[in-house]
Structures are given as C-alpha cells and as structure tokens.
Short mmCIF file of C-alpha atoms and ligand atoms in Angstrom, two decimals:
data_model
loop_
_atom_site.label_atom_id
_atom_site.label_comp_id
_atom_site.label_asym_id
_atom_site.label_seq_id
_atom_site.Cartn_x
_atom_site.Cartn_y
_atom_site.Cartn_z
CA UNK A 30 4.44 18.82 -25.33
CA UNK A 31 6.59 17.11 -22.56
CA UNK A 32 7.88 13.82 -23.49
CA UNK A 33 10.85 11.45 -22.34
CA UNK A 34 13.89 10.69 -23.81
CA UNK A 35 12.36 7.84 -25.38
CA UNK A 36 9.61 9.93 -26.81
CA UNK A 37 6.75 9.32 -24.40
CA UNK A 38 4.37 12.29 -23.98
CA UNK A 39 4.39 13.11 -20.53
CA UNK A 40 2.02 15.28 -17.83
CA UNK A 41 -0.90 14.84 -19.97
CA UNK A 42 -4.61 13.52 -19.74
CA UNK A 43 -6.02 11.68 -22.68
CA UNK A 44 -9.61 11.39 -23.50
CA UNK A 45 -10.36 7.74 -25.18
CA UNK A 46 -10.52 4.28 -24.41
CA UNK A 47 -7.41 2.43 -22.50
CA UNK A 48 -7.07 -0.49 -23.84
CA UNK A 49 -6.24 1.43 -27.46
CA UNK A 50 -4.18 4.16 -25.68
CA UNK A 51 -1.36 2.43 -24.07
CA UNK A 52 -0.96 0.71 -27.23
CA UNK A 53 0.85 3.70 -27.90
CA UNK A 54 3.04 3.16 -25.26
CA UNK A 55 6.31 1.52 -26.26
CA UNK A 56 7.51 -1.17 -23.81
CA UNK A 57 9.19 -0.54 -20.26
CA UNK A 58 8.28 3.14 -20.32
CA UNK A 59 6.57 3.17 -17.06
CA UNK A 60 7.65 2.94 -13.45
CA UNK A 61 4.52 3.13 -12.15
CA UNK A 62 0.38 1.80 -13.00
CA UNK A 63 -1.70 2.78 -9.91
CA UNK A 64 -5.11 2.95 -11.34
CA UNK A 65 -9.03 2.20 -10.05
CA UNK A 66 -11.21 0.57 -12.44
CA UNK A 67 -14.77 1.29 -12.43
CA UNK A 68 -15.94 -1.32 -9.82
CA UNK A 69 -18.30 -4.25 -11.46
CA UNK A 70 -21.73 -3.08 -12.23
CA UNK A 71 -21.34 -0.28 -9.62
CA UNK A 72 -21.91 2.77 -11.52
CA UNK A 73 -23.34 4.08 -15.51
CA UNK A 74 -19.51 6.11 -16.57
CA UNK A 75 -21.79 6.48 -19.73
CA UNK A 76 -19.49 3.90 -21.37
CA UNK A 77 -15.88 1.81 -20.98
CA UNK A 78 -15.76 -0.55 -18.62
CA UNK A 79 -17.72 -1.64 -15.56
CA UNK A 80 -20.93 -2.87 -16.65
CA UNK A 81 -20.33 -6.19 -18.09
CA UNK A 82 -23.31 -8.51 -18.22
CA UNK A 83 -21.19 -11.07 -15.47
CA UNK A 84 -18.42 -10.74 -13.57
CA UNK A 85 -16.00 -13.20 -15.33
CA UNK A 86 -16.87 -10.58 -18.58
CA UNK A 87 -15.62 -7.99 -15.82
CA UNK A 88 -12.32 -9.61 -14.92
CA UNK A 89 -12.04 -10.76 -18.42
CA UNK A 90 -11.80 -7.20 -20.30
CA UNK A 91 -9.35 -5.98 -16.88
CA UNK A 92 -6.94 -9.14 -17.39
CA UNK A 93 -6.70 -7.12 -21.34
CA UNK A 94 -5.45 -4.37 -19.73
CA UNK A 95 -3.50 -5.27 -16.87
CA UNK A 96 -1.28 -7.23 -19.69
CA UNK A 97 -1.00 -4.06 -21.41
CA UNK A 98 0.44 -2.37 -18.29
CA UNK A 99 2.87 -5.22 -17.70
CA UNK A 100 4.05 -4.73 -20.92
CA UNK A 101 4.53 -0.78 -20.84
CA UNK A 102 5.92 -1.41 -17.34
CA UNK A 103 10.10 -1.25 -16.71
CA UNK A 104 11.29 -4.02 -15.24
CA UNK A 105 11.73 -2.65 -11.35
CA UNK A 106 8.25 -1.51 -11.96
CA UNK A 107 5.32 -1.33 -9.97
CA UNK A 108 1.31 -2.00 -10.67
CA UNK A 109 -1.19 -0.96 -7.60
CA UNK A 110 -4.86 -1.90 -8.54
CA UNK A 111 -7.75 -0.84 -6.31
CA UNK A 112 -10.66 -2.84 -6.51
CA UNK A 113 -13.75 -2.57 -4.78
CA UNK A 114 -16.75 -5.70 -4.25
CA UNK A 115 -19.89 -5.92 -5.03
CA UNK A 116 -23.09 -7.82 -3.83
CA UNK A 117 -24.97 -9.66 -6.59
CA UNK A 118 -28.72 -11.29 -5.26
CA UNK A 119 -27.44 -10.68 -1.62
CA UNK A 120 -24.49 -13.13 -2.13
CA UNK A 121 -20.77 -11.11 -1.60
CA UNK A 122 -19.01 -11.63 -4.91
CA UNK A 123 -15.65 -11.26 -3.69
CA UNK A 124 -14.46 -9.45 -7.21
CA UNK A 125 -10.96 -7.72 -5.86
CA UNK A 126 -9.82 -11.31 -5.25
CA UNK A 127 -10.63 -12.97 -8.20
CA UNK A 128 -9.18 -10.30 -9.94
CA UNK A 129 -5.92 -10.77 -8.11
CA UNK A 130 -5.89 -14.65 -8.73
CA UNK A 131 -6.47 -14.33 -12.52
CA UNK A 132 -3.80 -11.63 -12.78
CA UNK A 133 -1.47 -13.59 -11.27
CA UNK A 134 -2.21 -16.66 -13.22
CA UNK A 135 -1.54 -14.51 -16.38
CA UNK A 136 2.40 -14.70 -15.19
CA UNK A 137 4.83 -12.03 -15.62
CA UNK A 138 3.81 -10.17 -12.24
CA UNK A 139 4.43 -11.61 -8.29
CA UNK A 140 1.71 -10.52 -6.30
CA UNK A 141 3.53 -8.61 -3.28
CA UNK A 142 1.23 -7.39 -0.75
CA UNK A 143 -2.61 -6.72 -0.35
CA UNK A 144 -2.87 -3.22 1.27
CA UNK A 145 -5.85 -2.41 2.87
CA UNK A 146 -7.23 1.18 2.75
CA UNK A 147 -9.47 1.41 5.78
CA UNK A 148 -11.88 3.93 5.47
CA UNK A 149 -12.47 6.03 8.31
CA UNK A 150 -15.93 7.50 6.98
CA UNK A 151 -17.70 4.50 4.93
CA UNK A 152 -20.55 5.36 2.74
CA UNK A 153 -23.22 5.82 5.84
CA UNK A 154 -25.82 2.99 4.48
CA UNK A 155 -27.47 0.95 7.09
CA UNK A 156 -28.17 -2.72 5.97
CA UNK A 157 -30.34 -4.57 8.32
CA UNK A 158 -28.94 -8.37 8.21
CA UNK A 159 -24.99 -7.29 7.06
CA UNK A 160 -22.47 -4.84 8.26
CA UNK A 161 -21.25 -1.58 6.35
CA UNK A 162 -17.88 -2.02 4.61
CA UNK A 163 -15.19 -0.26 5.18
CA UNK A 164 -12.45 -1.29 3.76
CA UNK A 165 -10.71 -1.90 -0.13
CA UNK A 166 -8.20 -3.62 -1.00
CA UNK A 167 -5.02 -1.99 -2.83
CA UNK A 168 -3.15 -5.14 -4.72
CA UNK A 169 0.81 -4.00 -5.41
CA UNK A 170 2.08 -6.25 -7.98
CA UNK A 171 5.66 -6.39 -9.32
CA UNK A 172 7.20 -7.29 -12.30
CA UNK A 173 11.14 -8.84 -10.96
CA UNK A 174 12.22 -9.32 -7.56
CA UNK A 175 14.05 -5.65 -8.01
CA UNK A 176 10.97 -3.64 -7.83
CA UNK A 177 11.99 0.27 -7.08
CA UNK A 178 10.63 0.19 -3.20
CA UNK A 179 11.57 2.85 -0.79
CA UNK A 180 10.04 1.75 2.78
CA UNK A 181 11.57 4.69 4.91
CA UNK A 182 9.28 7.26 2.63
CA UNK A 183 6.21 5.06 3.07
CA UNK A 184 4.00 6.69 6.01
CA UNK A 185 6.75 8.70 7.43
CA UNK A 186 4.81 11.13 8.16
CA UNK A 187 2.46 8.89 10.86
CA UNK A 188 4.48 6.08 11.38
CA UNK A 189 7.91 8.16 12.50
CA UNK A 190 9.86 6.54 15.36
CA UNK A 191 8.47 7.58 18.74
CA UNK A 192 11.19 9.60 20.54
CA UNK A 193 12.65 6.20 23.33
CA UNK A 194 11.73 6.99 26.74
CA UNK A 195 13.46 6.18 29.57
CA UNK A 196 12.31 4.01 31.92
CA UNK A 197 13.35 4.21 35.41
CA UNK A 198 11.32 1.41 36.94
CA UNK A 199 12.89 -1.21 39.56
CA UNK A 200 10.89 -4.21 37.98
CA UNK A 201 11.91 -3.75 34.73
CA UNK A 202 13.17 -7.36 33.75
CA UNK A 203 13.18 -8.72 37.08
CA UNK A 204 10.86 -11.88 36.44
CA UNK A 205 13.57 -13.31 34.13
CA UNK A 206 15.99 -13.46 37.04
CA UNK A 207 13.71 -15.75 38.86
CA UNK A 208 13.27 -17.96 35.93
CA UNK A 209 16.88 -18.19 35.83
CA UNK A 210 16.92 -19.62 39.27
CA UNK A 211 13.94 -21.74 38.43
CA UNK A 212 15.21 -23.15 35.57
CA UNK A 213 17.69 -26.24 35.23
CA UNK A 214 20.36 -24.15 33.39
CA UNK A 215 23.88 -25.36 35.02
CA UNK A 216 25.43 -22.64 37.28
CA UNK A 217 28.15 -21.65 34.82
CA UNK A 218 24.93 -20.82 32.28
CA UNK A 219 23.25 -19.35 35.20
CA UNK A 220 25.91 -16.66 35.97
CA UNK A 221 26.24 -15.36 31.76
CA UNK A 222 22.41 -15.31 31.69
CA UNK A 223 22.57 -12.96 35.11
CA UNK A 224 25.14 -11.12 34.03
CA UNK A 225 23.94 -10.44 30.27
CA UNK A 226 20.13 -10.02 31.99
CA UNK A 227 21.78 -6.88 34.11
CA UNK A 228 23.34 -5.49 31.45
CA UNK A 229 20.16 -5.39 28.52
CA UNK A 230 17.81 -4.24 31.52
CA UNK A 231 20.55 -1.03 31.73
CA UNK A 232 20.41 -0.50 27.82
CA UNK A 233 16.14 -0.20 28.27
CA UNK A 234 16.64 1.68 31.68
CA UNK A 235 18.99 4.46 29.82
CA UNK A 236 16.27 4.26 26.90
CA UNK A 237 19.90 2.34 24.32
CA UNK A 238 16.54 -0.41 22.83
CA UNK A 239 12.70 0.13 23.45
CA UNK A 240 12.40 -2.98 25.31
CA UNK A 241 13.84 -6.76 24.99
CA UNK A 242 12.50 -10.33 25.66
CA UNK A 243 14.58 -13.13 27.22
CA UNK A 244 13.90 -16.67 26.46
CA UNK A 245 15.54 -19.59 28.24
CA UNK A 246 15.77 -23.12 27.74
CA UNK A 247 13.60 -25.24 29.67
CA UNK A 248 11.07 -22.53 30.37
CA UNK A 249 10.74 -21.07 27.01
CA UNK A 250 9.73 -22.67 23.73
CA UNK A 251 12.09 -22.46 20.57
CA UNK A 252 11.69 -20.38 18.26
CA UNK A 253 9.37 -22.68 15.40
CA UNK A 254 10.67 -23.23 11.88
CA UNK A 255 14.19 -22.39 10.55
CA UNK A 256 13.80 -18.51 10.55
CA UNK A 257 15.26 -17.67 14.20
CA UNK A 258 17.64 -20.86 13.27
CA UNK A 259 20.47 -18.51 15.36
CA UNK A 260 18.50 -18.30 18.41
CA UNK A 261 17.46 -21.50 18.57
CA UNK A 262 21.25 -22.24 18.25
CA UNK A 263 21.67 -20.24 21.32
CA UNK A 264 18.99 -21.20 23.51
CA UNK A 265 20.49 -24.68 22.94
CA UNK A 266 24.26 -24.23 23.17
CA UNK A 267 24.23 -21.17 25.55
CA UNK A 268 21.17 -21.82 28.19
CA UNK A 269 19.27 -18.24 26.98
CA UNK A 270 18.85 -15.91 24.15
CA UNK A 271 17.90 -12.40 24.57
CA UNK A 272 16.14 -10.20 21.73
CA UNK A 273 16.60 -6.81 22.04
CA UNK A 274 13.20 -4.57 20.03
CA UNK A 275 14.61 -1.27 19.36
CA UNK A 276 11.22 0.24 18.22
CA UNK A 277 11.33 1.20 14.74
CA UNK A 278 7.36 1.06 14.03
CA UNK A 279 6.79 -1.79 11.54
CA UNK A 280 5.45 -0.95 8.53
CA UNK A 281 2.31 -2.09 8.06
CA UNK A 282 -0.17 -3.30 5.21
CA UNK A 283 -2.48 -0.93 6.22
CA UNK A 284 -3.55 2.94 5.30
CA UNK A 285 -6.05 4.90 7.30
CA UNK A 286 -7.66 7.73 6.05
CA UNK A 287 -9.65 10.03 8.34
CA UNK A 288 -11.76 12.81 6.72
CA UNK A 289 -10.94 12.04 2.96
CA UNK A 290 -13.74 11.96 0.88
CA UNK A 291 -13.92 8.32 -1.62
CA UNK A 292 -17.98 8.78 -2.92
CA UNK A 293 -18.65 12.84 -3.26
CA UNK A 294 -22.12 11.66 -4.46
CA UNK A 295 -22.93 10.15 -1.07
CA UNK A 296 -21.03 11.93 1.67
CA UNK A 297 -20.82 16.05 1.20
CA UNK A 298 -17.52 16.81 0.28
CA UNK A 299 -15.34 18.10 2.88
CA UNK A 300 -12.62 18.71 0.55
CA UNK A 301 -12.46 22.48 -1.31
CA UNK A 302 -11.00 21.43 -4.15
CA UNK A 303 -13.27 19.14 -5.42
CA UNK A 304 -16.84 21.17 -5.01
CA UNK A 305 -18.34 21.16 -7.90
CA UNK A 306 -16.25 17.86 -9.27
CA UNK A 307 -18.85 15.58 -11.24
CA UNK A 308 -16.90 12.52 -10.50
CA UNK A 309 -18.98 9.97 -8.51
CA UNK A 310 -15.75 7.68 -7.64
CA UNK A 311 -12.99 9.68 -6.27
CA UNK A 312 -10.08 8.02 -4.30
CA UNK A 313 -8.17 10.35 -1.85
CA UNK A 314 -4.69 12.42 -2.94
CA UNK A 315 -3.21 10.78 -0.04
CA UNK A 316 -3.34 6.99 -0.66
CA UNK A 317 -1.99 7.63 -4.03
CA UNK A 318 1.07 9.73 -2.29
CA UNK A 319 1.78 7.03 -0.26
CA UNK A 320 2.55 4.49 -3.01
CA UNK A 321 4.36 7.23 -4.55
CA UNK A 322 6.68 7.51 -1.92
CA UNK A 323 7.04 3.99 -1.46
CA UNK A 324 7.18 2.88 -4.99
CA UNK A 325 8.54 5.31 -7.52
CA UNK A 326 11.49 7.92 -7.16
CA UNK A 327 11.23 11.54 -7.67
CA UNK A 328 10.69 12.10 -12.18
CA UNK A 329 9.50 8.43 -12.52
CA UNK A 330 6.50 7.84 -14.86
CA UNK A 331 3.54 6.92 -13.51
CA UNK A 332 0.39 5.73 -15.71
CA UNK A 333 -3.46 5.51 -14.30
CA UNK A 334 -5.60 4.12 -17.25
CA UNK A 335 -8.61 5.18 -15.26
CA UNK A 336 -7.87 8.72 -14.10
CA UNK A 337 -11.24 10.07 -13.44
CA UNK A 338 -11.14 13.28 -11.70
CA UNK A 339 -7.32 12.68 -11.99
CA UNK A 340 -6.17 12.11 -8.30
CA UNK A 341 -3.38 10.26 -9.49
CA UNK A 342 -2.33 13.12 -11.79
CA UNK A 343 -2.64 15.28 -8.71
CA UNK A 344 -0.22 13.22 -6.13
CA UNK A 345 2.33 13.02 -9.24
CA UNK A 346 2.36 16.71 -9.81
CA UNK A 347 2.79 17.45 -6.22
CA UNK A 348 5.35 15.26 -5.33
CA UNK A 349 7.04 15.87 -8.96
CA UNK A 350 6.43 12.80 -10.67
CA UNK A 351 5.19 12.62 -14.23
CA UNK A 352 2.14 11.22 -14.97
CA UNK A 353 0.03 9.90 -18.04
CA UNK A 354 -3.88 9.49 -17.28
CA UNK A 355 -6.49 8.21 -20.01
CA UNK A 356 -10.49 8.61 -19.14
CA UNK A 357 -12.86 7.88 -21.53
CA UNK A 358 -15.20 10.09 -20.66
CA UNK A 359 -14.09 13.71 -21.77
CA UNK A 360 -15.95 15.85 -19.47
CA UNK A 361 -13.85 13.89 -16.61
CA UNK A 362 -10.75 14.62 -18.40
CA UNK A 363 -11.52 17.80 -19.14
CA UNK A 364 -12.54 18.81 -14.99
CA UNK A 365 -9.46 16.42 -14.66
CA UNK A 366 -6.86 18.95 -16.76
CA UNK A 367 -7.80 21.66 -14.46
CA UNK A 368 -7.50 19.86 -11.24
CA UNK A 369 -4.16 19.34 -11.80
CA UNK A 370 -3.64 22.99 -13.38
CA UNK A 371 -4.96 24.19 -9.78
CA UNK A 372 -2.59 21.94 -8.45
CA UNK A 373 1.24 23.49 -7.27
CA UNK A 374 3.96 21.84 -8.46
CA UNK A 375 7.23 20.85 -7.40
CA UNK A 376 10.23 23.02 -9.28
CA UNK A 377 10.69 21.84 -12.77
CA UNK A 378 13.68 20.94 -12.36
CA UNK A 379 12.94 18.06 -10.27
CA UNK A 380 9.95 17.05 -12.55
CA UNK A 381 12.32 16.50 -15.28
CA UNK A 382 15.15 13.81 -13.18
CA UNK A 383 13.46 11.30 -15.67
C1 LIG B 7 -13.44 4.44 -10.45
S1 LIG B 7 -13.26 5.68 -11.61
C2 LIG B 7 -11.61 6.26 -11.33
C3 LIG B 7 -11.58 7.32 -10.27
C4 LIG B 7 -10.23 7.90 -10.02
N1 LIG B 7 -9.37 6.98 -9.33
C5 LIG B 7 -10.35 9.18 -9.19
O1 LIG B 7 -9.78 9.31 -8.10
O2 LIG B 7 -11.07 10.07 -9.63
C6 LIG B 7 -13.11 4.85 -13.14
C7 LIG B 7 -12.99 5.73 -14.36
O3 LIG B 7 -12.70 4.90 -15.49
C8 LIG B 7 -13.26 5.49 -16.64
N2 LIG B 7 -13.31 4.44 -17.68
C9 LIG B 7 -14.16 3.38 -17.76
N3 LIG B 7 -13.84 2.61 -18.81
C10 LIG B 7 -12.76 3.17 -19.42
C11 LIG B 7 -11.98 2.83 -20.55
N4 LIG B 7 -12.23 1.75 -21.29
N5 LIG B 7 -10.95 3.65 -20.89
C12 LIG B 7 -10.68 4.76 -20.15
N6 LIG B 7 -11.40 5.12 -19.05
C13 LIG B 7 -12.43 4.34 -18.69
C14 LIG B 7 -14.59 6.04 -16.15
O4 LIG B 7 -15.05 7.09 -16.98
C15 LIG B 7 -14.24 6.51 -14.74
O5 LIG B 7 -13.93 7.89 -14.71
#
C-alpha cells in the first residue's frame, strides 16, 4: 500500500463512516479537503449523513467533521465544501450559508471566497410560482493567510489572455482632449495631460495595453476610499491620472459547466464513463480539477470524506495528486475503486513529489 513519509495510506478508497476514519489521520497530513456532503434531507444514501430530523441536527453532525478536517489539514491548506439548499414547507432554507457561518464561528479557518458553480443544464423541473436553480455554492476555506494558491493554473484553459488587437481607429481617446480644454486645469497641467494623452492613445493604437481610462480633476470624481490613495494623489497634485488596463482576464468567482452531468438519476448521462454508475449525486471531474489547479501542487494530498462515485479520486489521479476518499456505503466505494482504475494516470513519478 502507498503511504507518505509520515505513514499516511495514500490513493485509496475506504468504506466506513468519516467521522471515525480521519481519526486515523494524524494532524497536518492533508493539503487538500474538497468534499460534497449529502445535501439535507435530499436523498436515502441508505445511511451516514443527510437525513437529520432538522437542519441545525444537519449542520450540527457537518461542524463534527469539518473540525476533523481542520485538524488533519497542513497549515497552507485548503478546505472546498459544496453545499446544495433545500426547500422545507415551500420556505428556501438557505442551508450552504448557515453552514458557512457556523464553520466559521468554530475558528481556526478564514472563509476566502464563495465560488459559484453555475450549472449550465439544471435538473429540468418546472415549478409553477418559483424559478429552477441553477447554481451551488463552492465555500474555499483556509487555514493561515499562506494558503498554497496558484491563480495562473485556475481556468487557464478558458480564461487565457485574448491575443491584444490593434486598434487603428482615429477616435480612439479623443474625448479626453476636449475635456482637457474644458476643464480648469492651468495651462502648464494642460500641456503634460496632452502630451501624456498622445502618448497612452499610441501604446493602445500599437496594441502595448488593451485600453486605458483618463480621469481629470474637476471633471472626474476621485477615486473613493484609501485604495487608489496614489491616484488620488495625482489627480490632485498633477491635474490628471491615467490608468492603463492591460487585459489580463480577471479571475473570477465563478465556474461554468456546459454539458457535465451533476444528477445521473434525472438528466441521461451524457458522459461514457459513468453509464451504469449507481450514484444519484455526482459532481463533474472538472470543477474538482479546477480547485486542484488552483489550490494544491502536483503530489499534494487531497482528502474527500464523501467520495461517492469518487470524482475527486478521479481529478487527483489525472492530474497526479494523491487522494484519500471514505464512503460509507460500500457498493459506492466499490464502483468508486474502479472508476479511478479506468482512469489514466499521470507518470508515477510525478504522483510520488509528496
Ligand atoms: C453528495 S454524495 C457525494 C458525491 C460525490 N461528490 C461524487 O461526485 O460522486 C455524498 C456521499 O456521502 C456518503 N456518506 C453519507 N454519510 C457518510 C458518512 N458518515 N461517512 C462516509 N460517507 C458518507 C453517501 O453514501 C454519498 O455517497
């Protein structure tokens, strides 16, 4: 059996209940707990967790394990819970968020984004007085301010820098000049703002920066608060500031997914793999890869207390991290095992950079 250097059995799937499993788990160990609980009175798993007779019984028995993964978790660690809602006597019981407020209140963890997975293909159910959702959160939780993050790898693949065109236009810019002359700038400030005006609208004509805003005093408000407190410096002391936007796409709290399948028992499957799967509550490949990418490096650990038809076990193996998964249901873990046998790896040698 794999295991670290510290003696943790890796690249397995374990059949039992979570809560006593990762007491097996010594502390630190892990770089990474992405995990989906069942959601609250959602679905029969045949036992564990989910079906609590209220929902503060719900968050109550998660809050046990989530301390359990801070504890296993290394201090630049990383915990991603997805959480879905649930209506209870037509009322909206907004269960992901109270979730996310208790956790937090149990200390130890800084809440750092809420990531929204927006579902391109919603379970098709049409309610007559409320709208379908479509959406689930993803909460990423740290446990320090040094939390492993690697931005660059996170969506690269849609959110790559569009290739800067040129533009060749004769207006480009141009309305600033006339607010120069409008504006009650002295003629000394007048003549810098001209001549630093010609010479950005040349850097976005010869495609240097995407684009660029001018702001100038009088005309424009400052920037609020102390954030911009340079510009503001500027606009005051110099007449104008100008911010150049070189167009890096932001990176946004947001992941789409398109044809990925999230409830095989409601919409057919359009993924091979999975025919046949029994699992009712699947989450796609993908979303886990991205946190991968942005949150562990290549050999980390990553732990999903509630691997199901082991997705998460699938994303580690393929982008050669190691991964621990516990169900308690053993014909999931079982379907789970040979998933991820079906499943190419990366080259050994990378799996083992632990
Ligand atoms: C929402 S599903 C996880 C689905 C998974 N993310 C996937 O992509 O297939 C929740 C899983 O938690 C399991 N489970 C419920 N209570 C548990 C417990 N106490 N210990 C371990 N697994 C549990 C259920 O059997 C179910 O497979």
């Amino acid at each position: 059996m794999r295991a670290t250097d510290n003696g943790v059995p890796i690249d397995q799937i374990l059949c039992g209940d979570n809560l006593e499993l990762i007491q097996q788990l010594p502390d630190r160990s892990i770089q990474l707990v992405i995990t989906s609980p069942p959601y609250f009175q959602q679905r029969n798993y045949g036992s564990g967790m989910g079906n609590e007779k209220n929902v503060n019984a719900y968050i109550d028995i998660l809050l046990c394990l989530f301390r359990e993964c801070v504890r296993v978790l290394a201090d630049d660690g990383n915990i991603v819970f997805n959480i879905g809602d649930k209506y209870q006597n037509s009322n909206l019981l907004l269960v992901p968020y109270r979730f996310a407020l208790a956790a937090m209140d149990t200390g130890g963890v800084r809440l750092v984004n809420e990531i929204t997975w927006v579902k391109k293909n919603p379970t098709p159910r049409q309610f007559s007085r409320r709208l379908v959702s479509s959406t689930e959160p993803f909460f990423h939780f740290a446990k320090s301010d040094r939390y492993f993050y690697n931005p660059k790898a996170f969506l690269a693949k849609t959110h790559a820098p569009q290739p800067r065109k040129k533009k060749n236009g004769t207006t480009v810019g141009q309305k600033y000049f006339q607010l120069i002359d409008k504006s009650d700038l002295s003629d000394a400030e007048k003549t810098l703002a001209r001549t630093e005006l010609t010479q950005v609208i040349q850097e976005a004509k010869s495609g240097k920066i995407h684009s660029f805003r001018m702001k100038i005093r009088g005309i424009h408000a400052a920037p609020f608060g102390g954030q911009e407190g340079g510009r503001t410096s500027q606009l005051r002391n110099k007449g104008f500031t100008i911010i150049r936007i070189h167009g890096n796409k932001l990176k946004r709290d947001v992941i789409k997914t398109d044809d990925l399948i999230e409830t095989s028992d409601v919409i057919e499957t359009p993924v091979a793999t999975l025919k046949g799967n029994k699992h009712p509550a699947i989450y796609p490949v993908e979303v886990v890869e991205e946190f991968l990418h942005l949150l562990t490096p290549t050999g980390a650990v990553v732990l999903d207390p509630f691997i199901g038809s082991g997705s998460t076990a699938v994303a580690c193996k393929k982008l050669g991290r190691h991964y621990i998964g516990y169900d308690i249901n053993a014909e999931y873990c079982e379907d789970a095992r040979q998933r991820v046998l079906q499943t190419p790896g990366v080259s050994q040698q990378h799996l083992f950079e632990i």
